[in-house]
C-alpha positions as YAML, in Angstrom:
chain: A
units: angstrom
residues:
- id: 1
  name: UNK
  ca: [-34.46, -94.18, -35.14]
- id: 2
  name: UNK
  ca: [-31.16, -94.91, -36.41]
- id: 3
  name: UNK
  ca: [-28.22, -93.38, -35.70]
- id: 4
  name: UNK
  ca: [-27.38, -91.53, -39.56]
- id: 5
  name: UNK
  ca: [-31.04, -91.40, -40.70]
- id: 6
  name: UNK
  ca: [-31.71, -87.86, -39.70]
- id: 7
  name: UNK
  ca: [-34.30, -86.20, -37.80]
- id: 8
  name: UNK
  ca: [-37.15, -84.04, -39.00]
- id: 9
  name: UNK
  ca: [-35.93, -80.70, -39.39]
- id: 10
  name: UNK
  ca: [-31.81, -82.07, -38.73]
- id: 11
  name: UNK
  ca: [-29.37, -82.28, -41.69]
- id: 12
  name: UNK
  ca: [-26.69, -84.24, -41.56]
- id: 13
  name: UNK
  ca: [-23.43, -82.39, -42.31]
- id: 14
  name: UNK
  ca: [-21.14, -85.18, -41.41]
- id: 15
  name: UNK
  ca: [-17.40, -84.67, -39.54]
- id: 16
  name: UNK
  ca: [-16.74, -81.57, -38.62]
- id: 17
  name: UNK
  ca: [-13.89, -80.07, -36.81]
- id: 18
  name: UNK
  ca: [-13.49, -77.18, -34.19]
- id: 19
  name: UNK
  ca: [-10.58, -74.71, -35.04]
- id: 20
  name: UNK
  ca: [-10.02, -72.07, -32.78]
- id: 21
  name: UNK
  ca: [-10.07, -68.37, -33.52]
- id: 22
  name: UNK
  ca: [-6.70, -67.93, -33.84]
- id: 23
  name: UNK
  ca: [-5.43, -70.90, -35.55]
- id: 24
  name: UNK
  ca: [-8.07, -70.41, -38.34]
- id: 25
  name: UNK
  ca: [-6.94, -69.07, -41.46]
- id: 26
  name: UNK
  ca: [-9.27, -68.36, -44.28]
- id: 27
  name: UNK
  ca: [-8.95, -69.16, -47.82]
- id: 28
  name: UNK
  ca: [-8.55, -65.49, -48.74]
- id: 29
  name: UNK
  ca: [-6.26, -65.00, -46.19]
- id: 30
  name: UNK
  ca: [-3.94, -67.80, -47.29]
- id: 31
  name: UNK
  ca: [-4.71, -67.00, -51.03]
- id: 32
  name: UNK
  ca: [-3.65, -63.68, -50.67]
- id: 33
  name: UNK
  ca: [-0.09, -64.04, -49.34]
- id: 34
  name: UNK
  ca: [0.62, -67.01, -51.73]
- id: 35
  name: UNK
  ca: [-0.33, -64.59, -54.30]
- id: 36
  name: UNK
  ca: [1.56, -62.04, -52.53]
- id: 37
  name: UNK
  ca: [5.07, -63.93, -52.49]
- id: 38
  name: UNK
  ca: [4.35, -64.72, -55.83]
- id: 39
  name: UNK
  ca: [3.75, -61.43, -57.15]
- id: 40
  name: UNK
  ca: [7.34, -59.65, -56.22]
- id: 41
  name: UNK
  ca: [10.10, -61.32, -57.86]
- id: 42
  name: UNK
  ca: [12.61, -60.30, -55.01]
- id: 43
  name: UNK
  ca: [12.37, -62.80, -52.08]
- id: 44
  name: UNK
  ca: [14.99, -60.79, -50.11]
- id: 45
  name: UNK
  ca: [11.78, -58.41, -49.63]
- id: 46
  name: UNK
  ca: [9.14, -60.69, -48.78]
- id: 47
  name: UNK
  ca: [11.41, -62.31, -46.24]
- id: 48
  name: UNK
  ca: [10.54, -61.32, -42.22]
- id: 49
  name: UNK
  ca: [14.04, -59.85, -40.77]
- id: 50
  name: UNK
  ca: [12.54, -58.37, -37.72]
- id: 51
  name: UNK
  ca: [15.63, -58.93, -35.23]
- id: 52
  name: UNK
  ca: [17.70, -57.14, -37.54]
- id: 53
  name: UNK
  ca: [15.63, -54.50, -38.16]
- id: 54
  name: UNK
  ca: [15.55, -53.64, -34.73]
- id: 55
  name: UNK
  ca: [19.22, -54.39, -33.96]
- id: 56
  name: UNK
  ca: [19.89, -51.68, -36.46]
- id: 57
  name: UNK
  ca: [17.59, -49.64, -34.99]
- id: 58
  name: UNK
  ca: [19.23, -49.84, -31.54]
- id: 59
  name: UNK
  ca: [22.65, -49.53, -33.55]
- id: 60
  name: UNK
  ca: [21.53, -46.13, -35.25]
- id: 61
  name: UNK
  ca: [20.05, -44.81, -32.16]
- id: 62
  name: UNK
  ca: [22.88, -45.27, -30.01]
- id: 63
  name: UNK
  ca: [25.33, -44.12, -32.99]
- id: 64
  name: UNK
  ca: [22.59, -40.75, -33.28]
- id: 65
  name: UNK
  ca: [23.17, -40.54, -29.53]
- id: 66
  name: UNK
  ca: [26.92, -39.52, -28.82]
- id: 67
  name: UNK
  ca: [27.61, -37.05, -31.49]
- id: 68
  name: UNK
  ca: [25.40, -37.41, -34.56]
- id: 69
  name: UNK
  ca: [22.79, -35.07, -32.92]
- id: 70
  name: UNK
  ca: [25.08, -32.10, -32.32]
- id: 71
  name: UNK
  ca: [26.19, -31.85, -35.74]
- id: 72
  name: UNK
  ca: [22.82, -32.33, -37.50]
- id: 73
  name: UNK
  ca: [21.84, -29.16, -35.01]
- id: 74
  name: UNK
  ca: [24.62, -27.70, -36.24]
- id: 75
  name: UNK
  ca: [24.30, -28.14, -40.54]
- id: 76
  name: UNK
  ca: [20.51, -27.52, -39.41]
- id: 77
  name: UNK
  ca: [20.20, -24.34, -37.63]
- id: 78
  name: UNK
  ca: [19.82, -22.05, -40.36]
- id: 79
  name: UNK
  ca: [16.96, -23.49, -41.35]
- id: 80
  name: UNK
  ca: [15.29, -22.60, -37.91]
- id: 81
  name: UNK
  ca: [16.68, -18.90, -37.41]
- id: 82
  name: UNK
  ca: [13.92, -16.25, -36.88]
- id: 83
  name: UNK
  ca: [15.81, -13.11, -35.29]
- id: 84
  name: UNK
  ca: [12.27, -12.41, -33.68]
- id: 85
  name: UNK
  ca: [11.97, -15.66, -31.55]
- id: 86
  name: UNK
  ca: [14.33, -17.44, -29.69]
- id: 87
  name: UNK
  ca: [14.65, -21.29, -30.55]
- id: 88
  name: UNK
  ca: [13.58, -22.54, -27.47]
- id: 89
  name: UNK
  ca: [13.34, -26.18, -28.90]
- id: 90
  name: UNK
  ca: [16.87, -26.52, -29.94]
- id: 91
  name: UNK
  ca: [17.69, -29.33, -27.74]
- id: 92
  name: UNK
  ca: [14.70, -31.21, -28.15]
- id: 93
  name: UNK
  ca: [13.97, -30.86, -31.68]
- id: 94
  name: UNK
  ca: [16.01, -33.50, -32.99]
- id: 95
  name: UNK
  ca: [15.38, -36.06, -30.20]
- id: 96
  name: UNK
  ca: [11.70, -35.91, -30.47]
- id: 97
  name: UNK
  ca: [12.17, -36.94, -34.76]
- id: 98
  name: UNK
  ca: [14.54, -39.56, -33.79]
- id: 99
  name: UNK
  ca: [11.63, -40.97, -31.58]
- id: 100
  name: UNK
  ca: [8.76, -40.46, -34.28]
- id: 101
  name: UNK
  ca: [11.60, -42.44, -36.71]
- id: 102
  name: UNK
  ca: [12.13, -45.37, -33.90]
- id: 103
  name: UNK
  ca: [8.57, -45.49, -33.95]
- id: 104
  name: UNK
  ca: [7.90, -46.09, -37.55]
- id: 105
  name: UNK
  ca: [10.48, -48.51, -37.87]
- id: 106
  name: UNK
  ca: [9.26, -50.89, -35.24]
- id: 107
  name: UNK
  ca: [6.26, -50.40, -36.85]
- id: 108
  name: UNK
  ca: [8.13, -51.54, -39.92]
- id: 109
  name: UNK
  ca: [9.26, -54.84, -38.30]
- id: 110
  name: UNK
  ca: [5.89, -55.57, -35.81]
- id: 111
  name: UNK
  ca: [2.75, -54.00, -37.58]
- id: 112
  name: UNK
  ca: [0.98, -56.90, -39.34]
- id: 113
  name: UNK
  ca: [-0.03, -56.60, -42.82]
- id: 114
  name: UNK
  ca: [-3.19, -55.05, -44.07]
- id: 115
  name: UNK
  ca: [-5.36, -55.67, -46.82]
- id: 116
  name: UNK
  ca: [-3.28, -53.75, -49.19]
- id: 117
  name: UNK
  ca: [-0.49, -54.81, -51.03]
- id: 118
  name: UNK
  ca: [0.37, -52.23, -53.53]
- id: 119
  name: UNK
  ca: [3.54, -50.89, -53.91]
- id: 120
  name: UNK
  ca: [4.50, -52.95, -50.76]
- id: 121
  name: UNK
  ca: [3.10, -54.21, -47.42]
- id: 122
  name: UNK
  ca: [6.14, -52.62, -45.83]
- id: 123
  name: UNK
  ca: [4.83, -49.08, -47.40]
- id: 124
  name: UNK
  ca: [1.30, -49.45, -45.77]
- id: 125
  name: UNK
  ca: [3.03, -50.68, -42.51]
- id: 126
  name: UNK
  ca: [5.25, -47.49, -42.11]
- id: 127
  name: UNK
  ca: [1.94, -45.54, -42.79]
- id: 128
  name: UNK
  ca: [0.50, -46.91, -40.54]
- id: 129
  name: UNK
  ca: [3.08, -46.03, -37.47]
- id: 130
  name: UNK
  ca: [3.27, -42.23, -38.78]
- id: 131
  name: UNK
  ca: [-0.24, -42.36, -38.19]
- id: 132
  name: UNK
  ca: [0.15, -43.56, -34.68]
- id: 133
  name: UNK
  ca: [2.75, -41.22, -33.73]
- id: 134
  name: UNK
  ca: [0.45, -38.73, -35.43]
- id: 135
  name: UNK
  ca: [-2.47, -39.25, -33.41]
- id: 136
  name: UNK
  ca: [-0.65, -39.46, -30.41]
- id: 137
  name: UNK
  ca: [0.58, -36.08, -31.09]
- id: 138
  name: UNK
  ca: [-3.05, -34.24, -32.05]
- id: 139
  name: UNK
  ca: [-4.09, -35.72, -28.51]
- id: 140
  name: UNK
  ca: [-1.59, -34.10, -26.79]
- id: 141
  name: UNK
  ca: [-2.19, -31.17, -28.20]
- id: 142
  name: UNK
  ca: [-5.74, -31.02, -27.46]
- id: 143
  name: UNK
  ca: [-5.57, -32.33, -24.43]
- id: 144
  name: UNK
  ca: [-2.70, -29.21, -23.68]
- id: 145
  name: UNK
  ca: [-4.39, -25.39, -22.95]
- id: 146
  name: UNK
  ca: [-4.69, -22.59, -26.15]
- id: 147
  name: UNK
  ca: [-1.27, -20.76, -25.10]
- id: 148
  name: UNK
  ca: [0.59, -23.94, -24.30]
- id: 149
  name: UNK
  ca: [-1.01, -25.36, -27.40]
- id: 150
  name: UNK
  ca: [0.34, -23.00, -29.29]
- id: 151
  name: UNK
  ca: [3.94, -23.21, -27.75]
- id: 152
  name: UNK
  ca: [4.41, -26.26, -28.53]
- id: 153
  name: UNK
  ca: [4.28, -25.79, -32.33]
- id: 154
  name: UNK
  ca: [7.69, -24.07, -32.07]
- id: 155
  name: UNK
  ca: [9.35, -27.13, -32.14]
- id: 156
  name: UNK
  ca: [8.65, -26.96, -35.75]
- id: 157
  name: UNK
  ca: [9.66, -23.44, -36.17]
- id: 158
  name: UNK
  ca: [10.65, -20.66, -33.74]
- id: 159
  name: UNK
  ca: [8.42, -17.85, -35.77]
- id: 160
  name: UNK
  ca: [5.53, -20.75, -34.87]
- id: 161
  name: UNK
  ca: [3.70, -20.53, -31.58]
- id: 162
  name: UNK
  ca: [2.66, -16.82, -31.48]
- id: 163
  name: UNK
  ca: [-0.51, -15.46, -30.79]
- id: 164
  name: UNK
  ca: [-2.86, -15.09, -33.01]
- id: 165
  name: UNK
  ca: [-5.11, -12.50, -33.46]
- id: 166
  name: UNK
  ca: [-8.66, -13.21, -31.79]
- id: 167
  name: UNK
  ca: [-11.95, -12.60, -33.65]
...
């Protein structure tokens, strides 16, 4: 039989080429962010600045950490008086948003893109990291005992963290 006559039951299909996994990049895929960059007249938006996002970030942080933190505690604290209950999460109140904010904004500058594109990839992204630091957080609370639990909602509030009355 000759070599391009095909077989019973073969088709030919001609040249084909492998592409691995990773390298591949479908026509929607490509489509999309052409359409994407087209879509928002800004460029300055649609352009990647991940080191300096993060060199900011490190800026701000280490800015937040000499003296920026006592004096948000400070214009803050009335907002977290309860005669009743003693603030017991004055020190680490702050600290532990700070971290939930460093979070989100490497997920800013990392997070890849999803499917959605409306109002902005950099939206969804964001999203995206709250959720993280969100799950992260209902896991270690239940993972944490009822009492404990329930102490360590007064980091949002001091009158938070009480018992409850039982059923």
């Amino acid at each position: 039989m000759h070599k391009n006559t095909p077989q019973q039951g073969k088709r030919n299909v001609g040249q084909q080429t492998v592409q691995l996994a990773r390298q591949y990049v479908s026509p929607q895929s490509a489509s999309h962010h052409k359409l994407e960059k087209d879509e928002y007249l800004n460029p300055f938006f649609m352009t990647p600045r991940t080191l300096t996002t993060l060199g900011l970030l490190v800026l701000f942080l280490n800015a937040l950490s000499y003296d920026w933190i006592g004096k948000i505690q400070e214009r803050t604290a009335h907002l977290y008086e309860d005669p009743d209950n003693e603030d017991v999460f004055r020190d680490y109140r702050w600290p532990v948003f700070f971290g939930f904010f460093a979070v989100v904004v490497f997920a800013s500058a990392q997070f890849p893109d999803t499917a959605m594109k409306r109002p902005h990839p950099l939206f969804w992204r964001m999203l995206l990291g709250a959720e993280i630091c969100y799950a992260c957080f209902m896991t270690f609370i239940f993972l944490l005992p009822r009492d404990k639990a329930r102490y360590a909602f007064k980091i949002f509030h001091p009158a938070l963290g009480n018992d409850l009355p039982e059923r």
